[in-house]
PDB file as gemmi writes it, atoms N, CA and C in Angstrom:
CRYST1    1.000    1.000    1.000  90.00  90.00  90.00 P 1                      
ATOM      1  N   UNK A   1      87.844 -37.903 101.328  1.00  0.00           N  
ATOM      2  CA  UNK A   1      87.875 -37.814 102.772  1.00  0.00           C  
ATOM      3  C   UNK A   1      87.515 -36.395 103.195  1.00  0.00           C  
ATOM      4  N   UNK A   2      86.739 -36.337 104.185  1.00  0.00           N  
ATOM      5  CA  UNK A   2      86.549 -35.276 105.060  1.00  0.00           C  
ATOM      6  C   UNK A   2      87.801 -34.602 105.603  1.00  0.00           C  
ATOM      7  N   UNK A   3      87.856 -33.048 106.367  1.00  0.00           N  
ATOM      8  CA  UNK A   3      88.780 -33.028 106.948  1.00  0.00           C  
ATOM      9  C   UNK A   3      87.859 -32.595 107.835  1.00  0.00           C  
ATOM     10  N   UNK A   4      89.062 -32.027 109.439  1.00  0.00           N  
ATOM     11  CA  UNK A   4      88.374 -31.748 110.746  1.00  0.00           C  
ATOM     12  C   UNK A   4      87.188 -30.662 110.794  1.00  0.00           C  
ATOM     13  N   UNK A   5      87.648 -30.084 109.648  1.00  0.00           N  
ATOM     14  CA  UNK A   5      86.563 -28.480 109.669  1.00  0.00           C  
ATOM     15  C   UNK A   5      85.275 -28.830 109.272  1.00  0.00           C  
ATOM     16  N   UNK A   6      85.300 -29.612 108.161  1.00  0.00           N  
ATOM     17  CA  UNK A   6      83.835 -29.892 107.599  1.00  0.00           C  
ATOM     18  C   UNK A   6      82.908 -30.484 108.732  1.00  0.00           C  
ATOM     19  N   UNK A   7      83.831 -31.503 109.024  1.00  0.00           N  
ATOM     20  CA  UNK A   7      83.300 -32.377 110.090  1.00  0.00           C  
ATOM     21  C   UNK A   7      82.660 -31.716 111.574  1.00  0.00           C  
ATOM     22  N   UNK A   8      83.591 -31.081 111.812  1.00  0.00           N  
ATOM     23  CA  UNK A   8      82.745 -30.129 112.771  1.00  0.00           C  
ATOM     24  C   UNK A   8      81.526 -29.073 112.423  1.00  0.00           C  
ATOM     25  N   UNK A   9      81.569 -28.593 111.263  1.00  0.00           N  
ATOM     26  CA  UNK A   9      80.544 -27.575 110.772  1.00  0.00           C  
ATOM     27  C   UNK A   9      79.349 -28.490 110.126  1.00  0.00           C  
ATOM     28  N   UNK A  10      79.664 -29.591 110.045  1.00  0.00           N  
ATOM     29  CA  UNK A  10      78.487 -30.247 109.490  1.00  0.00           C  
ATOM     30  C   UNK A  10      78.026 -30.592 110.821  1.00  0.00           C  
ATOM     31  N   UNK A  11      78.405 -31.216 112.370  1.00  0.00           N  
ATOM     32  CA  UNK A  11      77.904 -31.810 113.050  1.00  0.00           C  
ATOM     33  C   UNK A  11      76.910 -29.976 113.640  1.00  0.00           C  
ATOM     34  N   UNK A  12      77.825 -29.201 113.381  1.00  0.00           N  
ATOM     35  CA  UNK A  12      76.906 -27.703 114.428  1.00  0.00           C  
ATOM     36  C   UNK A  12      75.675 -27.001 113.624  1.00  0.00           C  
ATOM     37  N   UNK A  13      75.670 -27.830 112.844  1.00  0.00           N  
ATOM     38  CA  UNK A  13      74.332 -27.558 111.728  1.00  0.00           C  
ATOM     39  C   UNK A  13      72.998 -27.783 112.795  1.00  0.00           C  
ATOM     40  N   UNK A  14      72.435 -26.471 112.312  1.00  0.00           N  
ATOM     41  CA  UNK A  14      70.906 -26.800 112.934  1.00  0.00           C  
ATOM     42  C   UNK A  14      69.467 -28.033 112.267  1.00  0.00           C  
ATOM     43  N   UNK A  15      69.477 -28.254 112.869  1.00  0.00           N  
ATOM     44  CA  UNK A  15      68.537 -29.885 112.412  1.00  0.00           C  
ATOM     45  C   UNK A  15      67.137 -29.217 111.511  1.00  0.00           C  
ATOM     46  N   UNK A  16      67.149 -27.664 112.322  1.00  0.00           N  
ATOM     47  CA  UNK A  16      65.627 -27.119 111.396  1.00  0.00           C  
ATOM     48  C   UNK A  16      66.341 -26.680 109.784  1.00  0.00           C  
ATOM     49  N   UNK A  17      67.717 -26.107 110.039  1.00  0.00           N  
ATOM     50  CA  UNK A  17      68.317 -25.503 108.590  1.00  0.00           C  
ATOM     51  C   UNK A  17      67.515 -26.731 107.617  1.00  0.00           C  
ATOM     52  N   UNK A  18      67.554 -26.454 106.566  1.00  0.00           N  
ATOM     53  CA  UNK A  18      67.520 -27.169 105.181  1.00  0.00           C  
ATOM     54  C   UNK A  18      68.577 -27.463 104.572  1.00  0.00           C  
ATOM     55  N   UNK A  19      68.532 -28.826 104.419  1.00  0.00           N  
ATOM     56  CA  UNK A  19      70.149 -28.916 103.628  1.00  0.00           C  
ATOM     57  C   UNK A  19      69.072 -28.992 101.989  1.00  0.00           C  
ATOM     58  N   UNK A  20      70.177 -28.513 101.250  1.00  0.00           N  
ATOM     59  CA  UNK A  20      69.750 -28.685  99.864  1.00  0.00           C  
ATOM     60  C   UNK A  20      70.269 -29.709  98.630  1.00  0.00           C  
ATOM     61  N   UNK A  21      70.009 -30.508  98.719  1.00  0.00           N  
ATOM     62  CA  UNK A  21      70.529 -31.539  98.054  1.00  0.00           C  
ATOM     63  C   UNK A  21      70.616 -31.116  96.335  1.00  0.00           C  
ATOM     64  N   UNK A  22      71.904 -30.958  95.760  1.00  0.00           N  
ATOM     65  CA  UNK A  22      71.779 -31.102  94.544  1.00  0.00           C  
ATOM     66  C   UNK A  22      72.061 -32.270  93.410  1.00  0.00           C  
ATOM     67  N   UNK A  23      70.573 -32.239  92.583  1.00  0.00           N  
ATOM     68  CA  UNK A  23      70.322 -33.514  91.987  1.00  0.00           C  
ATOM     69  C   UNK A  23      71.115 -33.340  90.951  1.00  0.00           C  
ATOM     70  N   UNK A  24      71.556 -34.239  90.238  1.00  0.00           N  
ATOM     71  CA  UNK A  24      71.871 -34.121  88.459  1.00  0.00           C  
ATOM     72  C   UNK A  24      70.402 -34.284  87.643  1.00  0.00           C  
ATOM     73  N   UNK A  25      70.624 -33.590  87.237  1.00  0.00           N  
ATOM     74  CA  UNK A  25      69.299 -33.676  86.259  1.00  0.00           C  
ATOM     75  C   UNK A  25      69.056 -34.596  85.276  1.00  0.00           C  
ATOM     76  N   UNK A  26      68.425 -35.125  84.879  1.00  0.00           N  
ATOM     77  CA  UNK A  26      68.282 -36.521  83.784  1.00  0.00           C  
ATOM     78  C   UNK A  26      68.600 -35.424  82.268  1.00  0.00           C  
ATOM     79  N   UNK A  27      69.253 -35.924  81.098  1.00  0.00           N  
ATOM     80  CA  UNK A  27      69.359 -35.635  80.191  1.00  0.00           C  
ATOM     81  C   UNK A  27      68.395 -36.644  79.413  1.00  0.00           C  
ATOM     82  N   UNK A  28      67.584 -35.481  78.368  1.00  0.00           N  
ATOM     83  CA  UNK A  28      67.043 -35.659  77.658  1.00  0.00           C  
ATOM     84  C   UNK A  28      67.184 -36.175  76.096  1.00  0.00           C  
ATOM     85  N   UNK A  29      66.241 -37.175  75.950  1.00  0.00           N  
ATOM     86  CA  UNK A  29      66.979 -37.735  74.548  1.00  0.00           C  
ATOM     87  C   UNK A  29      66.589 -36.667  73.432  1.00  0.00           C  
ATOM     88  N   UNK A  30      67.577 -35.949  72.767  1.00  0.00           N  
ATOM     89  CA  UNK A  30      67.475 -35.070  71.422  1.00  0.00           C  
ATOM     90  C   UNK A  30      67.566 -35.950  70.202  1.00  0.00           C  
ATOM     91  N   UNK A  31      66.272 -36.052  69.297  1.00  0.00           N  
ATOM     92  CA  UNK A  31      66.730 -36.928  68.279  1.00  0.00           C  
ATOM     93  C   UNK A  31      67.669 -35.770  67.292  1.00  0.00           C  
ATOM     94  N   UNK A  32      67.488 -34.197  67.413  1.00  0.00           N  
ATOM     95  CA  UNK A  32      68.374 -33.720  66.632  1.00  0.00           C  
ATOM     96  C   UNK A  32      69.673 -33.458  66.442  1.00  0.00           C  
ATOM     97  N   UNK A  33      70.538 -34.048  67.830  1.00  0.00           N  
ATOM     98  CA  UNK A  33      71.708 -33.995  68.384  1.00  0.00           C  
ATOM     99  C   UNK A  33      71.992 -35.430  67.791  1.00  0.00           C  
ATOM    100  N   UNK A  34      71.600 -36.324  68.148  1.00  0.00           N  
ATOM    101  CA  UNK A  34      71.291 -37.967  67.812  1.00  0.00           C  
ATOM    102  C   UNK A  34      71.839 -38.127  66.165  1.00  0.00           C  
ATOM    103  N   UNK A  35      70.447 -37.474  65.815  1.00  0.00           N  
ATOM    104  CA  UNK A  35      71.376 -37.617  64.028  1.00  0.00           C  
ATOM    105  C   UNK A  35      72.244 -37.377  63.275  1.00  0.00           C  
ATOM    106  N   UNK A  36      72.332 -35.632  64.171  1.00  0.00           N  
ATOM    107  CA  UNK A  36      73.367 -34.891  63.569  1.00  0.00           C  
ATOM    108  C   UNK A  36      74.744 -35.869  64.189  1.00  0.00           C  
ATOM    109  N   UNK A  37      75.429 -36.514  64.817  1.00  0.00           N  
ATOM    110  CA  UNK A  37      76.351 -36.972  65.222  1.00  0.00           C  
ATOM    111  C   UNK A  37      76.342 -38.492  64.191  1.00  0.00           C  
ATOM    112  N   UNK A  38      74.863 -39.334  64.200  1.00  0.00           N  
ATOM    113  CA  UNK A  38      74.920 -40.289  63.775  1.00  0.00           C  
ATOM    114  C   UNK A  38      75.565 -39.815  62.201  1.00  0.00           C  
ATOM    115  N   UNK A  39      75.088 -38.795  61.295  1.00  0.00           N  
ATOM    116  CA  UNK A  39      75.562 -38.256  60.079  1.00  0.00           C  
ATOM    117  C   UNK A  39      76.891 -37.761  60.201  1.00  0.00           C  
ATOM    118  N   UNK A  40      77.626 -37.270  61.244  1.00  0.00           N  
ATOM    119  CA  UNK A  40      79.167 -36.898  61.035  1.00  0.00           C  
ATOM    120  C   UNK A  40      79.391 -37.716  61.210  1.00  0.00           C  
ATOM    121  N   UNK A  41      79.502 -38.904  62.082  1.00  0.00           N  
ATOM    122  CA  UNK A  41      80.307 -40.271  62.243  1.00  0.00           C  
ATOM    123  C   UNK A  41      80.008 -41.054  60.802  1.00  0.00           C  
ATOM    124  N   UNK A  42      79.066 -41.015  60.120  1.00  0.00           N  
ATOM    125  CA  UNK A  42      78.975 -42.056  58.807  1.00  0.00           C  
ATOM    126  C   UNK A  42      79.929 -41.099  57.778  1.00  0.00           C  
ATOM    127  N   UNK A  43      79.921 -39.848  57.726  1.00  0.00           N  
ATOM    128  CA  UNK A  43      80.753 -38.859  56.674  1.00  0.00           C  
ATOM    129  C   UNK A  43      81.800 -39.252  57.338  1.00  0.00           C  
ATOM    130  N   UNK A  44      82.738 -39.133  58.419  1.00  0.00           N  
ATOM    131  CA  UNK A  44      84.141 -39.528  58.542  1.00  0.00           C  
ATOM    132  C   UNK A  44      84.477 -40.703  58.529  1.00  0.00           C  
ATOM    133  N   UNK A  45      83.388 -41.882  58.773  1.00  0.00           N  
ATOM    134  CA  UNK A  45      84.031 -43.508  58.593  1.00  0.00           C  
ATOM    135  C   UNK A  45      84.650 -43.252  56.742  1.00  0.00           C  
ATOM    136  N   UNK A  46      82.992 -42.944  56.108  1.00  0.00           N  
ATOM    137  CA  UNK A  46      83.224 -43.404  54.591  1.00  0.00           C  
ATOM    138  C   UNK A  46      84.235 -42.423  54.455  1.00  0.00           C  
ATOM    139  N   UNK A  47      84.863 -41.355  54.686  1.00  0.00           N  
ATOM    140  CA  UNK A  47      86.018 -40.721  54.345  1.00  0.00           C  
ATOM    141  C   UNK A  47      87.382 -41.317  54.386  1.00  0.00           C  
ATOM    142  N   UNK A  48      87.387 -41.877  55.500  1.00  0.00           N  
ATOM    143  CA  UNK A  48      88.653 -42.468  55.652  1.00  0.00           C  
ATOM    144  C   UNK A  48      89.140 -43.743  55.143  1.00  0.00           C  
ATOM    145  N   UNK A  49      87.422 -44.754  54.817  1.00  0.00           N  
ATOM    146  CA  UNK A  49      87.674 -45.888  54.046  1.00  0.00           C  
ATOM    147  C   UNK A  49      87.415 -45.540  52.812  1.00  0.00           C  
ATOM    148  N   UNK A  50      87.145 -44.088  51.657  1.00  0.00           N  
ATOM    149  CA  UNK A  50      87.540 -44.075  50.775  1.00  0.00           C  
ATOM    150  C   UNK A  50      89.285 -44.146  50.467  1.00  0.00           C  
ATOM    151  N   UNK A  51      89.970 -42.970  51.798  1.00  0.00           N  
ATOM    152  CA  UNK A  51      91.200 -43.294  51.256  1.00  0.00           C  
ATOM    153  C   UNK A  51      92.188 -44.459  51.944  1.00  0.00           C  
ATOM    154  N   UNK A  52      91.994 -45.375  52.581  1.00  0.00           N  
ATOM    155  CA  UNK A  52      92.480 -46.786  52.740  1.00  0.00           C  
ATOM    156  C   UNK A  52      92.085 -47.404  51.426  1.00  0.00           C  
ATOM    157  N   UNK A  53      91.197 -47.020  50.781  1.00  0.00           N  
ATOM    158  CA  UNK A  53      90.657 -48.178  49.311  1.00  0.00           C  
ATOM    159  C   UNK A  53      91.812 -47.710  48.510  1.00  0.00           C  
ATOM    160  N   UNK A  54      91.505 -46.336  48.530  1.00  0.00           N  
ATOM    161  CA  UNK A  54      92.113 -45.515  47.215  1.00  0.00           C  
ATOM    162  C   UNK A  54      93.582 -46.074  47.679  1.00  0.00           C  
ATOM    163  N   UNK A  55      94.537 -45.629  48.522  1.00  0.00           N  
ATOM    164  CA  UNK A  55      96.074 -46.520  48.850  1.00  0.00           C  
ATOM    165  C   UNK A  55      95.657 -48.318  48.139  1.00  0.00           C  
ATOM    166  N   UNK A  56      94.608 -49.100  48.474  1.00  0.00           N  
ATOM    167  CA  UNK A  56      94.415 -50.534  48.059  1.00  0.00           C  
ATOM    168  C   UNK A  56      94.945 -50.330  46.705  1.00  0.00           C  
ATOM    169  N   UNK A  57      93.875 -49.604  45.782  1.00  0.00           N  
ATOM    170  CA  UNK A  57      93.944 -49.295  44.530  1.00  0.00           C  
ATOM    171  C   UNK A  57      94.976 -48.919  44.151  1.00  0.00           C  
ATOM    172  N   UNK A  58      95.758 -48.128  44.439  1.00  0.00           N  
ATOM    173  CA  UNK A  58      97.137 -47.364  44.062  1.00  0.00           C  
ATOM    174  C   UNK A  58      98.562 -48.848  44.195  1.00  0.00           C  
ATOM    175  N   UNK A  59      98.114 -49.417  45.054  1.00  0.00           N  
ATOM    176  CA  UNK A  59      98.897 -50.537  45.487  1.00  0.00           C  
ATOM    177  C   UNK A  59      99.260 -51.828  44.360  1.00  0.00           C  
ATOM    178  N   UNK A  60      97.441 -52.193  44.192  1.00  0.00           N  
ATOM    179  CA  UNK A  60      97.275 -52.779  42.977  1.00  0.00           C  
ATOM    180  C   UNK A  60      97.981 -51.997  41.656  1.00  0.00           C  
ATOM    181  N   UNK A  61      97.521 -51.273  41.215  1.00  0.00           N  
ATOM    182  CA  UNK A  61      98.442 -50.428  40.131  1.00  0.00           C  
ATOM    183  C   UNK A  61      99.755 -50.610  39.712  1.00  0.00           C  
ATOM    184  N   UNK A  62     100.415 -50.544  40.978  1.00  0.00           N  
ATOM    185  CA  UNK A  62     101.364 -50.646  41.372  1.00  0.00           C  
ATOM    186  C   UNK A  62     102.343 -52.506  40.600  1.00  0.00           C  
ATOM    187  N   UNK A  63     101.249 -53.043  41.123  1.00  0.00           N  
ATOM    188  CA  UNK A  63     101.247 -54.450  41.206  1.00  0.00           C  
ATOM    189  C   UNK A  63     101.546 -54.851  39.062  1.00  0.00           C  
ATOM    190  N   UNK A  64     100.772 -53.956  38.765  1.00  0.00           N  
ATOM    191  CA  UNK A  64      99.838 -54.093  37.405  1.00  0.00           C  
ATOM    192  C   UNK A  64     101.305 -53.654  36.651  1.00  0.00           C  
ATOM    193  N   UNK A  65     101.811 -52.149  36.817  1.00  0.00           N  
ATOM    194  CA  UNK A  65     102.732 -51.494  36.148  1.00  0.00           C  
ATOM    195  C   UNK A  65     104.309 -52.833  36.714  1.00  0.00           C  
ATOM    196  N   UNK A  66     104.557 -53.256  37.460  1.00  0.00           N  
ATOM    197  CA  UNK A  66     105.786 -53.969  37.708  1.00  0.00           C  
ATOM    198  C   UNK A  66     105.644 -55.219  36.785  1.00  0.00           C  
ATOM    199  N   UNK A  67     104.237 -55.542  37.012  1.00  0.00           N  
ATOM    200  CA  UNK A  67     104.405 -57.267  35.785  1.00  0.00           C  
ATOM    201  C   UNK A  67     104.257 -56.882  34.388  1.00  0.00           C  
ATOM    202  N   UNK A  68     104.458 -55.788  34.143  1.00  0.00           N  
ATOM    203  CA  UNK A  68     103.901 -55.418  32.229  1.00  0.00           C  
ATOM    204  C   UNK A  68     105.305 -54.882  32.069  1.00  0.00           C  
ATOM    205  N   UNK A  69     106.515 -54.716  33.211  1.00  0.00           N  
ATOM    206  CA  UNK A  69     107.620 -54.445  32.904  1.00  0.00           C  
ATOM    207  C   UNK A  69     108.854 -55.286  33.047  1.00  0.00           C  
ATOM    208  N   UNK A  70     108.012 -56.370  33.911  1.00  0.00           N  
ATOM    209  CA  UNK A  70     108.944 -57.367  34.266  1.00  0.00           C  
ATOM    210  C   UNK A  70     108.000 -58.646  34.108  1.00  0.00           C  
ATOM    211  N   UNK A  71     108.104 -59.506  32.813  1.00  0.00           N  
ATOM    212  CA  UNK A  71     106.943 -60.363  32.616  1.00  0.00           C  
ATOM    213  C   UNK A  71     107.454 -62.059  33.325  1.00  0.00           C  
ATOM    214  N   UNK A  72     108.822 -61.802  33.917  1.00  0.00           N  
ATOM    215  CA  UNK A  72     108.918 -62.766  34.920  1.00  0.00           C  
ATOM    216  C   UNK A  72     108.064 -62.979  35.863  1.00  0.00           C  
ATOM    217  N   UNK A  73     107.716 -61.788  36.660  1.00  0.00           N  
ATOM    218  CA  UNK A  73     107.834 -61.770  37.914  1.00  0.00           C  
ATOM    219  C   UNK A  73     106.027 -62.093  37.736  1.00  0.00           C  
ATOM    220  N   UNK A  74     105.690 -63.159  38.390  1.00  0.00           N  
ATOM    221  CA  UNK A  74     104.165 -63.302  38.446  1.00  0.00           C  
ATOM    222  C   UNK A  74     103.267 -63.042  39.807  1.00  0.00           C  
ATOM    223  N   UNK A  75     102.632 -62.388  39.834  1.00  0.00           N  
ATOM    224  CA  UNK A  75     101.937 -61.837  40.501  1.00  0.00           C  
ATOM    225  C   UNK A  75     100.538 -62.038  40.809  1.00  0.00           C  
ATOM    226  N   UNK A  76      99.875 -62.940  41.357  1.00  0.00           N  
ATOM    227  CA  UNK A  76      98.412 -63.524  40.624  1.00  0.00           C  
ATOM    228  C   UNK A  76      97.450 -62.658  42.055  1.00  0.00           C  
ATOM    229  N   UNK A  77      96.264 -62.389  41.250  1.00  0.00           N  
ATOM    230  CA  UNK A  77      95.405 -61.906  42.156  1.00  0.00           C  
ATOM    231  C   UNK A  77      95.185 -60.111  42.324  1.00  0.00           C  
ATOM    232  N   UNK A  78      95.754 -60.184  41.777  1.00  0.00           N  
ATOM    233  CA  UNK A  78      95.685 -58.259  41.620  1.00  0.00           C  
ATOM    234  C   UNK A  78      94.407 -57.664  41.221  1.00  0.00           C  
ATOM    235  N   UNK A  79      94.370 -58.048  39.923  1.00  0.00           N  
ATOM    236  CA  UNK A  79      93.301 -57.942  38.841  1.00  0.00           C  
ATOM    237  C   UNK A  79      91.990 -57.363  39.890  1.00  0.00           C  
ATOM    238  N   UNK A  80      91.611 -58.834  40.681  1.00  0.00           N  
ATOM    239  CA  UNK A  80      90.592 -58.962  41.796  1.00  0.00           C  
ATOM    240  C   UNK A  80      90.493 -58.000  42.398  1.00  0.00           C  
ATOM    241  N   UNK A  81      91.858 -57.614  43.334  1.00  0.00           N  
ATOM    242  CA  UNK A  81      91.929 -56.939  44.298  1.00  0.00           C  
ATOM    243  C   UNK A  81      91.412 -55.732  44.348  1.00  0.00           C  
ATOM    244  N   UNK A  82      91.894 -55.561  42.934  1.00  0.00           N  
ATOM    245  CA  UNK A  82      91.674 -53.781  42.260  1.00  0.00           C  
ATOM    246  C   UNK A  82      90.525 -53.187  42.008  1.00  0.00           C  
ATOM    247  N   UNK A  83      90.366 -54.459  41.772  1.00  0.00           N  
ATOM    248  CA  UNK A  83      88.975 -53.888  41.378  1.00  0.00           C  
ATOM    249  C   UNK A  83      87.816 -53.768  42.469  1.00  0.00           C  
ATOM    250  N   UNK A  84      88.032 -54.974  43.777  1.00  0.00           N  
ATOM    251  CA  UNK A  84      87.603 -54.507  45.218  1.00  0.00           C  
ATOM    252  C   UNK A  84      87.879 -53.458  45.357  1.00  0.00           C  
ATOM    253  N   UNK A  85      88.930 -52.947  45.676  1.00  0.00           N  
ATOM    254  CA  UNK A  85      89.539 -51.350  46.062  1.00  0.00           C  
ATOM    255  C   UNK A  85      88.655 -50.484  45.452  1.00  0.00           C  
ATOM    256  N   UNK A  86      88.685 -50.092  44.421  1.00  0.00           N  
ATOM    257  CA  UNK A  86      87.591 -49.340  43.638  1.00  0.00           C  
ATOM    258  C   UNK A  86      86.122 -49.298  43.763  1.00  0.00           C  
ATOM    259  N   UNK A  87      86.048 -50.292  43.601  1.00  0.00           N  
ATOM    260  CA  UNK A  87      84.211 -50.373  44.069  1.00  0.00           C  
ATOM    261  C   UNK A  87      84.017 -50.274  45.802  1.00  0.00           C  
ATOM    262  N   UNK A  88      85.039 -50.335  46.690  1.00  0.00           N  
ATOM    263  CA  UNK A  88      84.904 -49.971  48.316  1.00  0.00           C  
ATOM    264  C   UNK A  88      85.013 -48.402  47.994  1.00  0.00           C  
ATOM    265  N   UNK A  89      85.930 -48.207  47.664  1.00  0.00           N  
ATOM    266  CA  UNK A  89      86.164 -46.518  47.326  1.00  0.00           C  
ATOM    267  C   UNK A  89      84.902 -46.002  46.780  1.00  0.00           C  
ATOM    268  N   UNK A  90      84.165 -46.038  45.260  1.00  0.00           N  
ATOM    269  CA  UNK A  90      83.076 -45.872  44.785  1.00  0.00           C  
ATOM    270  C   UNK A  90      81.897 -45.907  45.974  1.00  0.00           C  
ATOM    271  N   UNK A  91      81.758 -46.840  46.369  1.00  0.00           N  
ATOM    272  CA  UNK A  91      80.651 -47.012  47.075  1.00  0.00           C  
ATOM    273  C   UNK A  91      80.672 -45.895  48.793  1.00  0.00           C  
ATOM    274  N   UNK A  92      81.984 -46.128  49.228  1.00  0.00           N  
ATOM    275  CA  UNK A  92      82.509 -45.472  50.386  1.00  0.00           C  
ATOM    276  C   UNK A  92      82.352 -44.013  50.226  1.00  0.00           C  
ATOM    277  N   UNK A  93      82.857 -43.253  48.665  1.00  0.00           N  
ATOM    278  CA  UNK A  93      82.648 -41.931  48.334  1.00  0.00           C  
ATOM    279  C   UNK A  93      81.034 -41.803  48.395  1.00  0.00           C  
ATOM    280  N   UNK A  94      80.296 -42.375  47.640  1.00  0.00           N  
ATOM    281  CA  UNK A  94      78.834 -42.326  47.944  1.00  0.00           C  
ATOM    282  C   UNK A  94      78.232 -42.253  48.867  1.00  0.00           C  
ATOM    283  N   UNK A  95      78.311 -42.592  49.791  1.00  0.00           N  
ATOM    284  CA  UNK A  95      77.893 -42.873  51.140  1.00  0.00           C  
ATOM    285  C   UNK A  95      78.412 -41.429  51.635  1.00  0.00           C  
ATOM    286  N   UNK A  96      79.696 -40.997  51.434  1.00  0.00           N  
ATOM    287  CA  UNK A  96      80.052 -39.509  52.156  1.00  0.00           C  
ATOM    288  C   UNK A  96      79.093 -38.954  51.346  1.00  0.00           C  
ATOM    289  N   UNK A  97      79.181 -38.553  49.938  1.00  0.00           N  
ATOM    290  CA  UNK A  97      78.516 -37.785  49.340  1.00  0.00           C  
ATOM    291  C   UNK A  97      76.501 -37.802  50.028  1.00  0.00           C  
ATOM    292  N   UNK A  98      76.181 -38.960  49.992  1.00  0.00           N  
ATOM    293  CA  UNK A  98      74.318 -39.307  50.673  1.00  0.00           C  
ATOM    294  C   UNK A  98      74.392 -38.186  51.783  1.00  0.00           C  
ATOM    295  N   UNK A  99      75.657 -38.917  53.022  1.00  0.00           N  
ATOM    296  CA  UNK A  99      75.476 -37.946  54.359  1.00  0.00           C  
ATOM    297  C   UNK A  99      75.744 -37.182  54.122  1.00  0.00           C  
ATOM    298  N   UNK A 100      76.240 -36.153  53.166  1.00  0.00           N  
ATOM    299  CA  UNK A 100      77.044 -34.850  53.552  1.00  0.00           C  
ATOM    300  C   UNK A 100      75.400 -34.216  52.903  1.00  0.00           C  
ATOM    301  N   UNK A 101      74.950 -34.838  51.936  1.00  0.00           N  
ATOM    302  CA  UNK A 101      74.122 -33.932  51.113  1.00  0.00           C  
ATOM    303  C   UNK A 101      72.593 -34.091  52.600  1.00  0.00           C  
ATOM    304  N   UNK A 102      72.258 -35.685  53.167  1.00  0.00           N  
ATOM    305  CA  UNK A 102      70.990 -35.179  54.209  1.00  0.00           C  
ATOM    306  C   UNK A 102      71.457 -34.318  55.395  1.00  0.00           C  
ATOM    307  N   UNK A 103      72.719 -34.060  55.537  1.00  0.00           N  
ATOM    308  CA  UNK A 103      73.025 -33.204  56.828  1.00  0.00           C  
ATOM    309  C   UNK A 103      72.750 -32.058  56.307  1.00  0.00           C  
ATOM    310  N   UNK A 104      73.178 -31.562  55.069  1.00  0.00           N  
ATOM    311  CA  UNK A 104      72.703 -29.809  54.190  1.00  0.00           C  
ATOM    312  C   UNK A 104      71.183 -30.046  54.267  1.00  0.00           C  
ATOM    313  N   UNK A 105      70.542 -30.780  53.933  1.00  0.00           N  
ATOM    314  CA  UNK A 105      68.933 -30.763  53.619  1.00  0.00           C  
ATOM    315  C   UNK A 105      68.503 -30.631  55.032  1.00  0.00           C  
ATOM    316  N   UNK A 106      69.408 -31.218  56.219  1.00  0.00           N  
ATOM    317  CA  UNK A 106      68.173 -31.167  57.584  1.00  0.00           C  
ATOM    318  C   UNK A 106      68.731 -29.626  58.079  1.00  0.00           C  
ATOM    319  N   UNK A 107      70.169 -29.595  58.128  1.00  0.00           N  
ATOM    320  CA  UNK A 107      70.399 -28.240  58.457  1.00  0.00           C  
ATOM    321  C   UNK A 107      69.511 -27.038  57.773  1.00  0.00           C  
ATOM    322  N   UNK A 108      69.207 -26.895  56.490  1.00  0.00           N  
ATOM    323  CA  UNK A 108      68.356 -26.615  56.075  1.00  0.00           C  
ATOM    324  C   UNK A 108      67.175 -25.967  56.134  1.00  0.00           C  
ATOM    325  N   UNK A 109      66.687 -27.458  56.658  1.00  0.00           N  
ATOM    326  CA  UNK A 109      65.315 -27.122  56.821  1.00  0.00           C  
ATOM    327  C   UNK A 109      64.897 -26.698  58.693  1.00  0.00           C  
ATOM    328  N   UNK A 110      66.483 -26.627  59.027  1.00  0.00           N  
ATOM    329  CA  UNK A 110      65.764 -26.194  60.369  1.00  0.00           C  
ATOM    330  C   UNK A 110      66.432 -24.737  60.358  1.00  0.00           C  
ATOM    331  N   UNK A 111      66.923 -24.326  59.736  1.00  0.00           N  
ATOM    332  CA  UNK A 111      67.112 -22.915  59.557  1.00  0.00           C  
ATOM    333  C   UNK A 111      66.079 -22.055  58.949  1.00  0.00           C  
ATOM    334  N   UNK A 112      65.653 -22.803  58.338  1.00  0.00           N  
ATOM    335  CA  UNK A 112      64.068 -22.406  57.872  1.00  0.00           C  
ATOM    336  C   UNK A 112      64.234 -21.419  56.452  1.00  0.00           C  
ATOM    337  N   UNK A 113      65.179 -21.847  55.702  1.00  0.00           N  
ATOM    338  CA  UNK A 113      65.057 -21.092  54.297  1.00  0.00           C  
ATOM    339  C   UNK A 113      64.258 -21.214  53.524  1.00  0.00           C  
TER     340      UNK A 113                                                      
END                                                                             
């Protein structure tokens, strides 16, 4: 909302003055801003789903060491699990390791060494 002052100083405006309208300017698409973000967001996903795997894995373990001490207690499906966990982890560490290593190579090469 307006108050009384504006309202009056806008109506005693001279019609020749220039009002100056300020635009927002359009932002420009940077593909080097673009990647660099698309490469930190893929390094912190696979970071964090290495260690949700790695807890999977530790869990399973877990699973593995209680039935080899207690050969009652049956437990089916671990085996599987564990070995998911590991290969998400494996693969999840890789994926950090790919991005971390093309973000050094583009940083790099735009530093110009």
């Amino acid at each position: 909302m307006t108050n009384h002052k504006q309202v009056v100083y806008q109506s005693q405006l001279d019609h020749k003055s220039k009002l100056v309208l300020r635009r927002r300017t359009k932002r420009r698409f940077n593909p080097r801003i673009f990647f660099d973000r698309i490469i930190e967001t893929t390094a912190i996903i696979s970071l964090l789903l290495t260690g949700f795997s790695g807890v999977g894995a530790m869990a399973c373990w877990g699973l593995e060491i209680i039935e080899t001490n207690n050969p009652n207690i049956i437990i089916s499906g671990w085996e599987q699990q564990k070995n998911i966990c590991l290969g998400a982890m494996l693969v999840s560490f890789s994926a950090f390791l790919g991005t971390s290593l093309v973000g050094a190579s583009l940083s790099i090469q735009r530093d110009k060494f």
